[in-house]
Each structure stands twice: as structure tokens, then as C-alpha cells.
mmCIF file of C-alpha atoms and ligand atoms in Angstrom:
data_model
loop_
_atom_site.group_PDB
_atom_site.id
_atom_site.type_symbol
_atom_site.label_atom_id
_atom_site.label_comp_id
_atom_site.label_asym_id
_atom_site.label_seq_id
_atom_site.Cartn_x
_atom_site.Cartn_y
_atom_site.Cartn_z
ATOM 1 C CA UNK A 1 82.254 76.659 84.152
ATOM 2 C CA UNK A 2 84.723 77.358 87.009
ATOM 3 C CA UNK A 3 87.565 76.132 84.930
ATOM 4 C CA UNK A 4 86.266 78.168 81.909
ATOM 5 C CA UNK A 5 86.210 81.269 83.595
ATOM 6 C CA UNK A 6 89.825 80.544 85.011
ATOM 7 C CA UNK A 7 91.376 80.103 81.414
ATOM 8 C CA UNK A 8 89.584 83.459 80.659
ATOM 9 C CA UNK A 9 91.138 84.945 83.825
ATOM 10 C CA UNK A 10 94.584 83.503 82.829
ATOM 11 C CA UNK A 11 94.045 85.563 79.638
ATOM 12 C CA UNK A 12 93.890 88.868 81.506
ATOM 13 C CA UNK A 13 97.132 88.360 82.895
ATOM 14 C CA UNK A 14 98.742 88.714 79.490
ATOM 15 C CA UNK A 15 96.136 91.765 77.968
ATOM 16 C CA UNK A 16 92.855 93.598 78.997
ATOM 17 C CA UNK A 17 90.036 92.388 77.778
ATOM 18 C CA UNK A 18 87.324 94.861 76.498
ATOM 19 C CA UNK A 19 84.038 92.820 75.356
ATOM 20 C CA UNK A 20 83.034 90.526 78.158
ATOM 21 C CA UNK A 21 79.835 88.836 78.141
ATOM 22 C CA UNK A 22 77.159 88.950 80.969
ATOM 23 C CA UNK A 23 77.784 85.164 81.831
ATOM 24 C CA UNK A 24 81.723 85.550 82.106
ATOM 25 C CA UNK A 25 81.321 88.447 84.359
ATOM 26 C CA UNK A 26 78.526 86.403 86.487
ATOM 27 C CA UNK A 27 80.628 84.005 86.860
ATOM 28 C CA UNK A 28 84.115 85.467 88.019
ATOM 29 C CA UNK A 29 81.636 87.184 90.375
ATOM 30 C CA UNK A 30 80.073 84.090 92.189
ATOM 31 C CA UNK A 31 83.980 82.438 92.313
ATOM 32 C CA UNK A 32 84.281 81.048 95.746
ATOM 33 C CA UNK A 33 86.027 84.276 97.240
ATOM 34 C CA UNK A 34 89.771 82.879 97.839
ATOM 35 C CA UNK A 35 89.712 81.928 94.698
ATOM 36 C CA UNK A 36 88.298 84.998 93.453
ATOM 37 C CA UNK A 37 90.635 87.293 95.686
ATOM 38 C CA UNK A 38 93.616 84.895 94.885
ATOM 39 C CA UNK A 39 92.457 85.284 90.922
ATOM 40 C CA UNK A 40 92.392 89.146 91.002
ATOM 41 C CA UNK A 41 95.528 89.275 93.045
ATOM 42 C CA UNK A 42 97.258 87.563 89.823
ATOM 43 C CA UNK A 43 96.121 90.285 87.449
ATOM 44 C CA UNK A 44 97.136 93.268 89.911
ATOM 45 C CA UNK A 45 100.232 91.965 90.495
ATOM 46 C CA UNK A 46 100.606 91.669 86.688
ATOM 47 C CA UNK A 47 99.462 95.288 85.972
ATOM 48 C CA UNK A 48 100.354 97.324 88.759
ATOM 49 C CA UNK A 49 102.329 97.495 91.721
ATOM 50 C CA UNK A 50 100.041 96.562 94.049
ATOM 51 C CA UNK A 51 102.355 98.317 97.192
ATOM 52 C CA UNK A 52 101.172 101.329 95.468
ATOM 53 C CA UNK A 53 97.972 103.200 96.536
ATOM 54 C CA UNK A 54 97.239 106.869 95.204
ATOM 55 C CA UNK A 55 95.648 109.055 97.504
ATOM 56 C CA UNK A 56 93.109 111.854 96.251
ATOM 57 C CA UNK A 57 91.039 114.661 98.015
ATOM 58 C CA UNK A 58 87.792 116.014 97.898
ATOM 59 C CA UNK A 59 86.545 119.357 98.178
ATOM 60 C CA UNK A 60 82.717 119.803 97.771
ATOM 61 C CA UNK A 61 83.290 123.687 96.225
ATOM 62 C CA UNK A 62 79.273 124.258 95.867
ATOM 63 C CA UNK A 63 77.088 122.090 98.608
ATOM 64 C CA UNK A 64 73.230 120.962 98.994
ATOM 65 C CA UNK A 65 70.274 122.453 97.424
ATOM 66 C CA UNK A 66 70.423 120.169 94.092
ATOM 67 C CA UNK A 67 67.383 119.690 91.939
ATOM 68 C CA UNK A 68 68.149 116.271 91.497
ATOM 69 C CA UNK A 69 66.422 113.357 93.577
ATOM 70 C CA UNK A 70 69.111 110.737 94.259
ATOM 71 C CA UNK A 71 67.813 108.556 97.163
ATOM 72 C CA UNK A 72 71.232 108.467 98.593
ATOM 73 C CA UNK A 73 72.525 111.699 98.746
ATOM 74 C CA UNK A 74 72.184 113.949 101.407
ATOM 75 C CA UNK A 75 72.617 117.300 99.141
ATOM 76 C CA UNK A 76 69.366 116.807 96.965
ATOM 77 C CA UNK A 77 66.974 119.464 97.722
ATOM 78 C CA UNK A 78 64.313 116.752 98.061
ATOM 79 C CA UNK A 79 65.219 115.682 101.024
ATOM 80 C CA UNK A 80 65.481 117.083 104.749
ATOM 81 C CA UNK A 81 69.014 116.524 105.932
ATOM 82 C CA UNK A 82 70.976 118.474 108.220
ATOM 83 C CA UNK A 83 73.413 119.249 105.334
ATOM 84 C CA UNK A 84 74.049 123.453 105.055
ATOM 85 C CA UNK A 85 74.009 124.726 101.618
ATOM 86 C CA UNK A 86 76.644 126.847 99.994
ATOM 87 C CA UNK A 87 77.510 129.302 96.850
ATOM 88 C CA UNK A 88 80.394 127.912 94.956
ATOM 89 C CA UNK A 89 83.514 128.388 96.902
ATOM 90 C CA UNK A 90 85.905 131.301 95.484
ATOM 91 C CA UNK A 91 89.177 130.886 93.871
ATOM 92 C CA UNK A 92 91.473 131.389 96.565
ATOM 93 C CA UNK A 93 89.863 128.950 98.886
ATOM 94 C CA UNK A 94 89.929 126.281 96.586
ATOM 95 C CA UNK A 95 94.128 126.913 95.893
ATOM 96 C CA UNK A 96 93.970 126.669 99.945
ATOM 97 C CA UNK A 97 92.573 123.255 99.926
ATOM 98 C CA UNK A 98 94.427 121.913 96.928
ATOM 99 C CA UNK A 99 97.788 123.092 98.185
ATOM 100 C CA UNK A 100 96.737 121.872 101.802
ATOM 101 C CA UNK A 101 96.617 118.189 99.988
ATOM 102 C CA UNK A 102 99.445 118.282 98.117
ATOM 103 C CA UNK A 103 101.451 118.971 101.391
ATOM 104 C CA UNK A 104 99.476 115.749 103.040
ATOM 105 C CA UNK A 105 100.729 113.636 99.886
ATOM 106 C CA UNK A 106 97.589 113.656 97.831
ATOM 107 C CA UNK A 107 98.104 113.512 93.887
ATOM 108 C CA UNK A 108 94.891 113.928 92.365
ATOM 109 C CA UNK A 109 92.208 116.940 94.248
ATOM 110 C CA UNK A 110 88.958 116.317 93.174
ATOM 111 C CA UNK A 111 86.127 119.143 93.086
ATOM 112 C CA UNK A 112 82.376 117.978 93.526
ATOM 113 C CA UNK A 113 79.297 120.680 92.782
ATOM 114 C CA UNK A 114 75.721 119.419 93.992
ATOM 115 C CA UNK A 115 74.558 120.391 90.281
ATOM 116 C CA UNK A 116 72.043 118.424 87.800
ATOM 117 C CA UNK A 117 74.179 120.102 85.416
ATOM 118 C CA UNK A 118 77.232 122.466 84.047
ATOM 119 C CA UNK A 119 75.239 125.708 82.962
ATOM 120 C CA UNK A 120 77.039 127.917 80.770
ATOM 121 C CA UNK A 121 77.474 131.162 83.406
ATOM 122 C CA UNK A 122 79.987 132.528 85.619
ATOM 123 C CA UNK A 123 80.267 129.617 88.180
ATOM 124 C CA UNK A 124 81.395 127.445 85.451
ATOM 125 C CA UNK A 125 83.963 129.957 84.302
ATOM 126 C CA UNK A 126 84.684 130.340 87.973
ATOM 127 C CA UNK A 127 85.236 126.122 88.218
ATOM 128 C CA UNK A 128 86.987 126.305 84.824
ATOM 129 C CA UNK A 129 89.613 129.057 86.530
ATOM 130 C CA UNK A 130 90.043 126.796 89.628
ATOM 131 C CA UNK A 131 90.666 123.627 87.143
ATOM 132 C CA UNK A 132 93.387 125.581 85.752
ATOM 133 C CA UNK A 133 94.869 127.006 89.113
ATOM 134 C CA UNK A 134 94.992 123.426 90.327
ATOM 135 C CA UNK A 135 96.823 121.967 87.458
ATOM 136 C CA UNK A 136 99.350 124.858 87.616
ATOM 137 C CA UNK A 137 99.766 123.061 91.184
ATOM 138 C CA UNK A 138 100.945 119.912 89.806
ATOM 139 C CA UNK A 139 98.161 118.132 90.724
ATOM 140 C CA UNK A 140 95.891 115.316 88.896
ATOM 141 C CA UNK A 141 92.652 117.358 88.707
ATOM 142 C CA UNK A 142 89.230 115.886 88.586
ATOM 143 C CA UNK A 143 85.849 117.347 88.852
ATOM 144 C CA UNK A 144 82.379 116.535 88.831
ATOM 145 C CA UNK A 145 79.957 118.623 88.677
ATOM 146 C CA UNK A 146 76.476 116.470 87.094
ATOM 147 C CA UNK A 147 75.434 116.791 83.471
ATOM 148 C CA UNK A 148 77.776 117.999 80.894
ATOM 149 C CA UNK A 149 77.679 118.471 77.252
ATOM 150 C CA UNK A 150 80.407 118.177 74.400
ATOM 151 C CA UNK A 151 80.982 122.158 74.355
ATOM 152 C CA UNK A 152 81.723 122.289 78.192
ATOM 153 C CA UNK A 153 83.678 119.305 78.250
ATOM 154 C CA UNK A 154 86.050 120.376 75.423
ATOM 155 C CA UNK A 155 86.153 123.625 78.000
ATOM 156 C CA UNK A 156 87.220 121.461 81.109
ATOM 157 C CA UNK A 157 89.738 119.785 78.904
ATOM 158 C CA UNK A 158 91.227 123.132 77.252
ATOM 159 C CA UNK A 159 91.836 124.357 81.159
ATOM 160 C CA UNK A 160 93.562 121.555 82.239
ATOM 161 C CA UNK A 161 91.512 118.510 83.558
ATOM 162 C CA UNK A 162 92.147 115.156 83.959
ATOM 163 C CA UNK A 163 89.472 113.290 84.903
ATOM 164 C CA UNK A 164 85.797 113.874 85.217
ATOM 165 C CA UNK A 165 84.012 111.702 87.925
ATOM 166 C CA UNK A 166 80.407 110.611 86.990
ATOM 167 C CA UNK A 167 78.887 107.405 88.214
ATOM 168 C CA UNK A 168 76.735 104.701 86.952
ATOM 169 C CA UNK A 169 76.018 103.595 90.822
ATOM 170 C CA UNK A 170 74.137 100.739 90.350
ATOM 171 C CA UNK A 171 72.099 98.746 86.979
ATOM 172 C CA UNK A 172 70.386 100.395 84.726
ATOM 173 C CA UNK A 173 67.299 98.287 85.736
ATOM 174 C CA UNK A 174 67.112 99.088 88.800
ATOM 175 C CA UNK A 175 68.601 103.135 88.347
ATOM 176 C CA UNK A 176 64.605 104.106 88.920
ATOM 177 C CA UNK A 177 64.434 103.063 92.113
ATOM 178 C CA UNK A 178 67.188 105.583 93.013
ATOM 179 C CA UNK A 179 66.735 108.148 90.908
ATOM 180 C CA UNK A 180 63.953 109.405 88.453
ATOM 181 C CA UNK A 181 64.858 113.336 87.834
ATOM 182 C CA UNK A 182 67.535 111.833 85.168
ATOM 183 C CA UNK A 183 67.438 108.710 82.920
ATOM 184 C CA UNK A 184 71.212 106.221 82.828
ATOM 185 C CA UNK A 185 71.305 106.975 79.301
ATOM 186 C CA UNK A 186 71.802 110.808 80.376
ATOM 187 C CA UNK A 187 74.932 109.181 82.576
ATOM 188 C CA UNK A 188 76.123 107.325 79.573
ATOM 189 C CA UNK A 189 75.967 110.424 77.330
ATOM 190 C CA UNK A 190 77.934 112.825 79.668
ATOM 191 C CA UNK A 191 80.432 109.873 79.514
ATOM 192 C CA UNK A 192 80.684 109.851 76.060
ATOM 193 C CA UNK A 193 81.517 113.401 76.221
ATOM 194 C CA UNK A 194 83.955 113.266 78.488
ATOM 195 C CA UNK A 195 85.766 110.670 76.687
ATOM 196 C CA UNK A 196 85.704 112.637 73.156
ATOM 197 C CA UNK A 197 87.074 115.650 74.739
ATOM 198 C CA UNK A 198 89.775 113.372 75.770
ATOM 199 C CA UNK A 199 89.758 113.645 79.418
ATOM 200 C CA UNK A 200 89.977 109.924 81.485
ATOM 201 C CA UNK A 201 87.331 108.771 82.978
ATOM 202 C CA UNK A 202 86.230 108.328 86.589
ATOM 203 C CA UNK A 203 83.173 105.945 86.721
ATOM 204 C CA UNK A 204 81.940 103.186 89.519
ATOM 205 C CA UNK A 205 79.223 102.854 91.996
ATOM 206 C CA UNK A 206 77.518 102.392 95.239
ATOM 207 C CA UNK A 207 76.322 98.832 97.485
ATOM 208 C CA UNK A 208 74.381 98.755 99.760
ATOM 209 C CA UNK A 209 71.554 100.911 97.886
ATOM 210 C CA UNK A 210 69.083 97.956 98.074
ATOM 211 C CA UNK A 211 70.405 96.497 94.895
ATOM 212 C CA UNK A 212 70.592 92.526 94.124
ATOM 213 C CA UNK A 213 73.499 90.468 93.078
ATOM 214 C CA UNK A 214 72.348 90.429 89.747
ATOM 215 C CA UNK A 215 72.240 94.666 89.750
ATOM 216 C CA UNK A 216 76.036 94.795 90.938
ATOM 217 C CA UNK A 217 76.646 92.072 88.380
ATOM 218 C CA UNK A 218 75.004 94.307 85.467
ATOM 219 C CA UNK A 219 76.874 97.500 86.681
ATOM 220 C CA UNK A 220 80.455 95.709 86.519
ATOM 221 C CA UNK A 221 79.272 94.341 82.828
ATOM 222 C CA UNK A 222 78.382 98.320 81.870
ATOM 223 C CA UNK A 223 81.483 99.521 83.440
ATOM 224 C CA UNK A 224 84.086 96.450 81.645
ATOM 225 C CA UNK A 225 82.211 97.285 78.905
ATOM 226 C CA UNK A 226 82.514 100.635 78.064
ATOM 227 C CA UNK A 227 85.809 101.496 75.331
ATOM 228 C CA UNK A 228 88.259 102.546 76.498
ATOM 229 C CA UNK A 229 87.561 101.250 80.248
ATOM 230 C CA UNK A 230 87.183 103.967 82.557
ATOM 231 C CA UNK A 231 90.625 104.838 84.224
ATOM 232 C CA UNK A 232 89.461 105.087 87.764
ATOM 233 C CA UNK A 233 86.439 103.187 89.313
ATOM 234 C CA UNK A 234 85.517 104.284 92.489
ATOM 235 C CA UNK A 235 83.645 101.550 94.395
ATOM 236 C CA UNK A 236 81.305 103.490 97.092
ATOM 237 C CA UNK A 237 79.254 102.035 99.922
ATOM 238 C CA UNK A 238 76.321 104.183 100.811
ATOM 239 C CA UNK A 239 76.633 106.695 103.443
ATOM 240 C CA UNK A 240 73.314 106.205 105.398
ATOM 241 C CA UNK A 241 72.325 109.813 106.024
ATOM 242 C CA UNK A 242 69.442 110.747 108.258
ATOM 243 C CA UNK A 243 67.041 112.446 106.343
ATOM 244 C CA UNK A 244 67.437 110.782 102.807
ATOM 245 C CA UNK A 245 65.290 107.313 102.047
ATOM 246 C CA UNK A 246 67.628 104.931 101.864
ATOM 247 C CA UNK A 247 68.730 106.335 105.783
ATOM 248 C CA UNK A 248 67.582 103.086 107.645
ATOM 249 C CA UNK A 249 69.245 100.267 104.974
ATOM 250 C CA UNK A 250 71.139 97.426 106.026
ATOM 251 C CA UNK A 251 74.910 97.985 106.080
ATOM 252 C CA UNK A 252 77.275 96.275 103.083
ATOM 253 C CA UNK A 253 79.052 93.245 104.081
ATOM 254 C CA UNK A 254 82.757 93.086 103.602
ATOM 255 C CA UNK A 255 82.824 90.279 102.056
ATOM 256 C CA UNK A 256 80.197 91.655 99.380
ATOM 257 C CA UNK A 257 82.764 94.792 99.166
ATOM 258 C CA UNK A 258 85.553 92.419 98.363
ATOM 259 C CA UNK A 259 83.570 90.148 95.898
ATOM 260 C CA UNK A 260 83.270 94.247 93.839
ATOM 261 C CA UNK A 261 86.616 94.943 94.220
ATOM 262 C CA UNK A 262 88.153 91.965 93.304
ATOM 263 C CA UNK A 263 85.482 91.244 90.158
ATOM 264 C CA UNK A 264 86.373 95.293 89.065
ATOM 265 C CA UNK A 265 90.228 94.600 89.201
ATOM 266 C CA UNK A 266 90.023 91.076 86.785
ATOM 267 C CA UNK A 267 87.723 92.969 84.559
ATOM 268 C CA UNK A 268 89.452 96.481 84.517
ATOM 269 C CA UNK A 269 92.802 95.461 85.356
ATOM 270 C CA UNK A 270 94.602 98.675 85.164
ATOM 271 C CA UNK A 271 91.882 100.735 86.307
ATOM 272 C CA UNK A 272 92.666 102.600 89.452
ATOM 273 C CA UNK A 273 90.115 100.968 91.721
ATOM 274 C CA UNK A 274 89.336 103.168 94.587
ATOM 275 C CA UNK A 275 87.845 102.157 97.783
ATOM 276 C CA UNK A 276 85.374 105.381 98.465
ATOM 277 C CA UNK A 277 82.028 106.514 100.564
ATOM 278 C CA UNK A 278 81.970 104.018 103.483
ATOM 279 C CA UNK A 279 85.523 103.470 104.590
ATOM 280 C CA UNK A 280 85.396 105.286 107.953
ATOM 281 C CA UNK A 281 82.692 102.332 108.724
ATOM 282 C CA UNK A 282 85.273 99.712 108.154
ATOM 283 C CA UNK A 283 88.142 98.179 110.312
ATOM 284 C CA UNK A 284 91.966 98.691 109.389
ATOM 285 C CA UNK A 285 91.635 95.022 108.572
ATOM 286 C CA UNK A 286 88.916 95.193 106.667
ATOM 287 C CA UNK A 287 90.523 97.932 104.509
ATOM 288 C CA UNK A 288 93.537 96.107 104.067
ATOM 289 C CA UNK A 289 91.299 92.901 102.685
ATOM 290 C CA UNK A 290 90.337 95.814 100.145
ATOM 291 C CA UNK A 291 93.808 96.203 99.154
ATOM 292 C CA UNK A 292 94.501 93.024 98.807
ATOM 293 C CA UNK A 293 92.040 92.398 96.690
ATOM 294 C CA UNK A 294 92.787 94.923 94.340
ATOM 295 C CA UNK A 295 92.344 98.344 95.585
ATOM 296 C CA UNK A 296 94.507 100.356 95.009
ATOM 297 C CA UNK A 297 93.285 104.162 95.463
ATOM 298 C CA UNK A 298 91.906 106.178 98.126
ATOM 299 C CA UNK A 299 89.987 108.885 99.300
ATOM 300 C CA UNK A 300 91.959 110.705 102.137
ATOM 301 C CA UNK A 301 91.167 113.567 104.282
ATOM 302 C CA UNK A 302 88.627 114.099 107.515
ATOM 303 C CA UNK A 303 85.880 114.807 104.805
ATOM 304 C CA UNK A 304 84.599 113.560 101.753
ATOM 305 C CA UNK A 305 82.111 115.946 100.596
ATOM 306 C CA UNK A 306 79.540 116.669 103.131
ATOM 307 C CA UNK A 307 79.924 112.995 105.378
ATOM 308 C CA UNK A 308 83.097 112.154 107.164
ATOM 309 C CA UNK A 309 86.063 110.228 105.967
ATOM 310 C CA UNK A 310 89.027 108.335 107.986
ATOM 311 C CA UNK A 311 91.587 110.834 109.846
ATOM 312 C CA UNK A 312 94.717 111.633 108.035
ATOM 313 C CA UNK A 313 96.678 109.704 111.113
ATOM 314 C CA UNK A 314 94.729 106.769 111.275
ATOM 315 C CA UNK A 315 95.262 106.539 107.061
ATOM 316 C CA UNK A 316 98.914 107.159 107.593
ATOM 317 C CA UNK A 317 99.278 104.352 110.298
ATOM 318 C CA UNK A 318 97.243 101.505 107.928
ATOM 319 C CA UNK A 319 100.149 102.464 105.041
ATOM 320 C CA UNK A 320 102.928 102.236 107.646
ATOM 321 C CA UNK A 321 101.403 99.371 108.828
ATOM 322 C CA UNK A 322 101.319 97.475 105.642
ATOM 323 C CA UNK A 323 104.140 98.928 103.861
ATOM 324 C CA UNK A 324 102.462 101.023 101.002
ATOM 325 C CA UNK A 325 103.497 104.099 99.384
HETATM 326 N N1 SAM B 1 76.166 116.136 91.434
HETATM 327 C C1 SAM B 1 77.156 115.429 90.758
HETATM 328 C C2 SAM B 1 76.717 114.038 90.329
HETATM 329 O O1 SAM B 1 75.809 113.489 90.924
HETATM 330 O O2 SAM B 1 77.330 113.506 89.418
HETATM 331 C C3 SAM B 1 78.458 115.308 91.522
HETATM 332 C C4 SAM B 1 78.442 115.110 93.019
HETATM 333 S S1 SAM B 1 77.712 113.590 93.592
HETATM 334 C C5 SAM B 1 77.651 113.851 95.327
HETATM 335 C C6 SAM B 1 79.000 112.393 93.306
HETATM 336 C C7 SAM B 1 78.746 110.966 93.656
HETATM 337 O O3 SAM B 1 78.783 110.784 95.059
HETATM 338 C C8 SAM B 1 77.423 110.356 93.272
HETATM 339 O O4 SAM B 1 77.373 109.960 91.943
HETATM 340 C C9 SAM B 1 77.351 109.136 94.177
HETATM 341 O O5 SAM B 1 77.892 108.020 93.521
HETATM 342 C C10 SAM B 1 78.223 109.529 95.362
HETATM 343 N N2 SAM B 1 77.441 109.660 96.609
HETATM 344 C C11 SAM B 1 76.603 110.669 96.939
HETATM 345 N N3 SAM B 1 76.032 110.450 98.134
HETATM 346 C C12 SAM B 1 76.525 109.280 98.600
HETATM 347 C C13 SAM B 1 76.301 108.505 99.775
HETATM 348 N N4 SAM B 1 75.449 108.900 100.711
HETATM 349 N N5 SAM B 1 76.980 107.349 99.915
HETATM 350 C C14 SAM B 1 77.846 106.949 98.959
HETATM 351 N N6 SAM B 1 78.080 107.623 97.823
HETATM 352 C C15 SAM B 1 77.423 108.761 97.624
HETATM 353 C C1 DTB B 2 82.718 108.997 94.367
HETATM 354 O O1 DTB B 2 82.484 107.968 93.719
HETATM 355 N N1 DTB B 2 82.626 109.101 95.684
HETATM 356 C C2 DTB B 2 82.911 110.465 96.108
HETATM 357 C C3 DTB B 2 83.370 111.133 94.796
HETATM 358 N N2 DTB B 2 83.101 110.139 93.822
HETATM 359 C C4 DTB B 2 82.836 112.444 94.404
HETATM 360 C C5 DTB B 2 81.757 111.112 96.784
HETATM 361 C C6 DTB B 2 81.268 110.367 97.994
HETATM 362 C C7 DTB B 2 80.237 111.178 98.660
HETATM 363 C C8 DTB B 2 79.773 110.587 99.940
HETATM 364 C C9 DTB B 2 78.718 111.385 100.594
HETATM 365 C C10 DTB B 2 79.124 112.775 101.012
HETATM 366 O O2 DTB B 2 80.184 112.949 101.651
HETATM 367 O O3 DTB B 2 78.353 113.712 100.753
HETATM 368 FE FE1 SF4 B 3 72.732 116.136 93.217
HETATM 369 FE FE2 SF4 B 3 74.863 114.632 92.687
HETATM 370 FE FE3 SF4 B 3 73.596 114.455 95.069
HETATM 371 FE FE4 SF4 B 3 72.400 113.509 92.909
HETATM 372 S S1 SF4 B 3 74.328 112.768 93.785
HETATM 373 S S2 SF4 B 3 71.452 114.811 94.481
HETATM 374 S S3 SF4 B 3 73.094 114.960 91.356
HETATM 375 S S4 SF4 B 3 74.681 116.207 94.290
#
């Protein structure tokens, strides 16, 4: 089988592939991992420049209180964490923070609202004026905000947005063990409405969430699958917050990271593949295994939205350090 999946491999280095099977994406995943690495190092180097990180920001613009019950996050209302709650931010703080990250060499500002869904009221037309004041900025905009349906997407599109982030974050057999105030197929359908109102797509998921080999597997499969690929996959390991239930879980090997990354960049090859949640736990090394392996976006900034991220310097040393841009 090894030498199977290798020929298929080989083929990725000439085109993307968009149907791949459950067994072909099982096995690139369980590659020994220098192959593996050395494997999705081919097809990066054959579809990107793999020197070349992009760095985005995050702004969480409305925070905590959400009606929704994701195990992991430390803004559902559901749980007891020590996150403070806010009304979405106004316009002009949100041109502070965008212009603040262009000036730190950010190209894509990201807005997150702790929302089940876009309602049709003034915040949105409040988030559809910031999406608008952003792009006048020059900047890659991308938002997400929960639930959205064709109407509001077409909305987000009209005033200037380029991606929309939603994740799949793990299977969809084992999505109601994280989650059961929403269904996957909900995820899937905001994703098909993002993708007719022709904005790109932003679409990954989290480890360490108690999920199997087999789960990860089935998420990658999902993601590979969907047509067109998503654009950007960001590959999150769960932020263990005190208060929410998955708090006391085991923390996510870097060698399981690396087996994700390098499995997302052979299947998605020109997908940005962004190393997310989780990076302030790892080492400079360890990050620049990530890289190596195919990463090749970031989230920068002290924050991401409510937990902390790496410091600007520290970020700015690793790219000196290895000679990115
Ligand atoms: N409410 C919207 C939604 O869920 O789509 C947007 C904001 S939500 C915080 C965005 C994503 O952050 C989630 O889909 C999840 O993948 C990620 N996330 C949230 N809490 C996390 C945590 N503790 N660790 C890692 N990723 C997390
Ligand atoms: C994504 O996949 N990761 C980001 C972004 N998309 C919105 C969010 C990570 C959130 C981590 C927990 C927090 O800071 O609240
Ligand atoms: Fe709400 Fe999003 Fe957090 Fe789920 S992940 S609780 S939808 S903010």
C-alpha cells in the first residue's frame, strides 16, 4: 500500500486532487512521519513558496455569553469561565485594531462574534460596515460570526469580504460529543453558503478534543473533500480553559500536530494551512517542525480571541531565525 499511496502522492505534485477516498487519506496519514513530512514537503515546495508564511490577526469584536454549547470554548454561556462578556465592539475601535495590524505586517484581520448565528439587526449591519472599513484598509478580511444563511452571506460578500472562517473541528461521528446545540450538517450548510456567495473559504479543526485517529482521519477526508477545497485550513489545538469540560485533557503531541499538517498540505496542497489555537504551548522548534511540514500561515498578535497567543517579538525572532517572509 505504501508504494500505492506514494504514486498517488507523486500525482499531487503535478495537480490537486479533489475526490480522495477514505483509504488513500488513511493511509498518507499512518506514513512513517519522515516519509510523510519528506512527502508533503514535495507538494509545498511544488505549490507554494514554502519561505513564505502569511500572518493574520484576530479581534474577538463581540465576546462570551453564546447560546451555543461547544465543550471547548470558553465563551459559551454554558459554561463558568473567567471570560468577561462584551457588546459588539464599535466601528472606530475595530479600524484601531485593523490598522494596528497592518502596521505589525499582518495581511488578512479576522473578526470573531461568540454568536450561534448572523441575525438580521443592527449588529450585523454594524459588522457589515466594519467588513467594508477594513477592506478600504487594504486588508484580506475574514469574519466569523456562527450560522449564516444565503441572504447574509451574499451581504458579507457585497461589503467586501474575503473569507468566512467556520470549522468542522473534528468527525462528524464524533461532533456530539462536543457539541449538541447544532448538528455538522448545519456547519456544512453555512459552508455551502459561503461558497455560492463567492467568498473563499476558511475551514479546519481542533486535536486534542478527545478525538481518535480515525476522527482526525474522517475530518481531513470531509475537508479534501469538499469542491472547491477550502482556501485556508486552520489546524487548532485546544486551548484547555478552566471552566469548560474538556479543561483537564491531555495535551496534543507534536508529532500528532505534524502528522495533521503534513496529511492537510498533500491533500489540500495550495490551501493556506495555518498553525492556530495552541501555538504559545509549543517550542520555537516545534513551530518550525510545523513549517516544515507544510504550514504556512499564522495567527500573530498577544491574543487570539479571548486566550493568549505568542508575543509579536518572540514571532518576529522565529522568522528571522529561519529566514521567512
Ligand atoms: N461563534 C463562531 C463559531 O463557532 O463559528 C465563531 C467564533 S468560534 C470561537 C471560532 C472557532 O474557534 C471555533 O470553531 C473553534 O474551532 C475555535 N476555538 C474555540 N475555542 C477554542 C479552544 N479553546 N481551543 C482551540 N480552538 C478553539
Ligand atoms: C480558528 O480556527 N482559530 C481561531 C479562529 N479560527 C477564529 C480561534 C481560536 C480561538 C482560541 C480560543 C480563544 O482565544 O478564545
Ligand atoms: Fe459560541 Fe463559537 Fe464558542 Fe461555539 S465556538 S460556544 S459557537 S463562540
Amino acid at each position: 500500500m505504501t508504494n500505492n499511496i506514494l504514486d498517488t502522492v507523486a500525482q499531487v505534485l503535478t495537480a490537486a486532487k479533489n475526490s480522495w477516498s477514505l483509504d488513500e487519506v488513511k493511509s498518507i496519514y499512518n506514513l512513517p512521519l519522515f516519509e510523510l513530512i519528506y512527502q508533503s514537503i514535495s507538494v509545498h515546495k511544488t505549490h507554494n513558496e514554502p519561505g513564505h508564511v502569511q500572518k493574520c490577526t484576530l479581534l474577538s469584536i463581540k465576546t462570551g455569553n453564546c447560546s451555543e454549547n461547544c465543550s471547548y470554548c470558553p465563551q459559551s454561556a454554558h459554561y463558568e469561565t473567567k471570560v468577561e462578556s462584551t457588546p459588539l465592539l464599535s466601528l472606530d475601535e475595530v479600524i484601531t485594531a485593523a490598522n494596528n495590524a497592518k502596521a505589525s505586517g499582518s495581511s488578512r484581520f479576522c473578526m470573531g462574534a461568540a454568536w450561534r448565528q448572523v441575525n438580521d439587526n443592527q449588529d450585523f449591519d454594524n459588522v457589515l460596515a466594519m467588513v467594508k472599513a477594513v477592506s478600504n484598509l487594504d486588508l484580506e478580511v475574514c469574519c466569523t460570526l456562527g450560522m449564516l444563511n444565503e441572504n447574509q452571506a451574499v451581504k458579507l460578500k457585497e461589503a467586501g469580504l474575503t473569507a468566512y472562517n467556520h470549522n468542522l473541528d473534528t468527525s462528524e461521528n464524533f461532533y456530539e460529543n462536543i457539541i449538541t446545540t447544532r448538528t455538522y450538517k448545519d456547519r456544512l450548510n453555512t459552508l455551502t453558503n459561503v461558497r455560492k456567495a463567492g467568498i473563499t473559504v476558511c475551514c479546519g479543526g481542533i486535536l486534542g478534543l478527545g478525538e481518535s485517529h480515525e476522527d482526525r482521519i474522517e475530518l481531513l477526508h470531509t475537508l479534501a473533500n469538499l469542491n472547491p477545497q477550502p482556501e485556508s485550513v486552520p489546524i487548532n489545538t485546544l486551548v484547555r480553559v478552566e471552566g469548560t469540560p474538556l479543561s483537564n485533557n491531555s495535551a496534543v503531541a507534536i508529532w500528532d500536530m505534524l502528522r495533521m499538517i503534513a496529511t492537510a498540505r498533500i491533500l489540500m496542497p495550495q490551501a493556506k494551512v495555518r498553525l492556530s489555537a495552541g501555538r504559545s504551548e509549543m517550542s520555537a522548534s516545534e513551530q518550525a517542525l510545523c513549517f516544515l511540514a507544510g504550514a504556512n500561515s499564522i495567527f500573530m498578535g498577544d491574543k487570539l480571541l479571548t486566550t493568549p497567543n505568542v508575543e509579536e517579538d518572540l514571532d518576529n525572532e522565529l522568522f528571522m531565525a529561519l529566514g521567512l517572509s
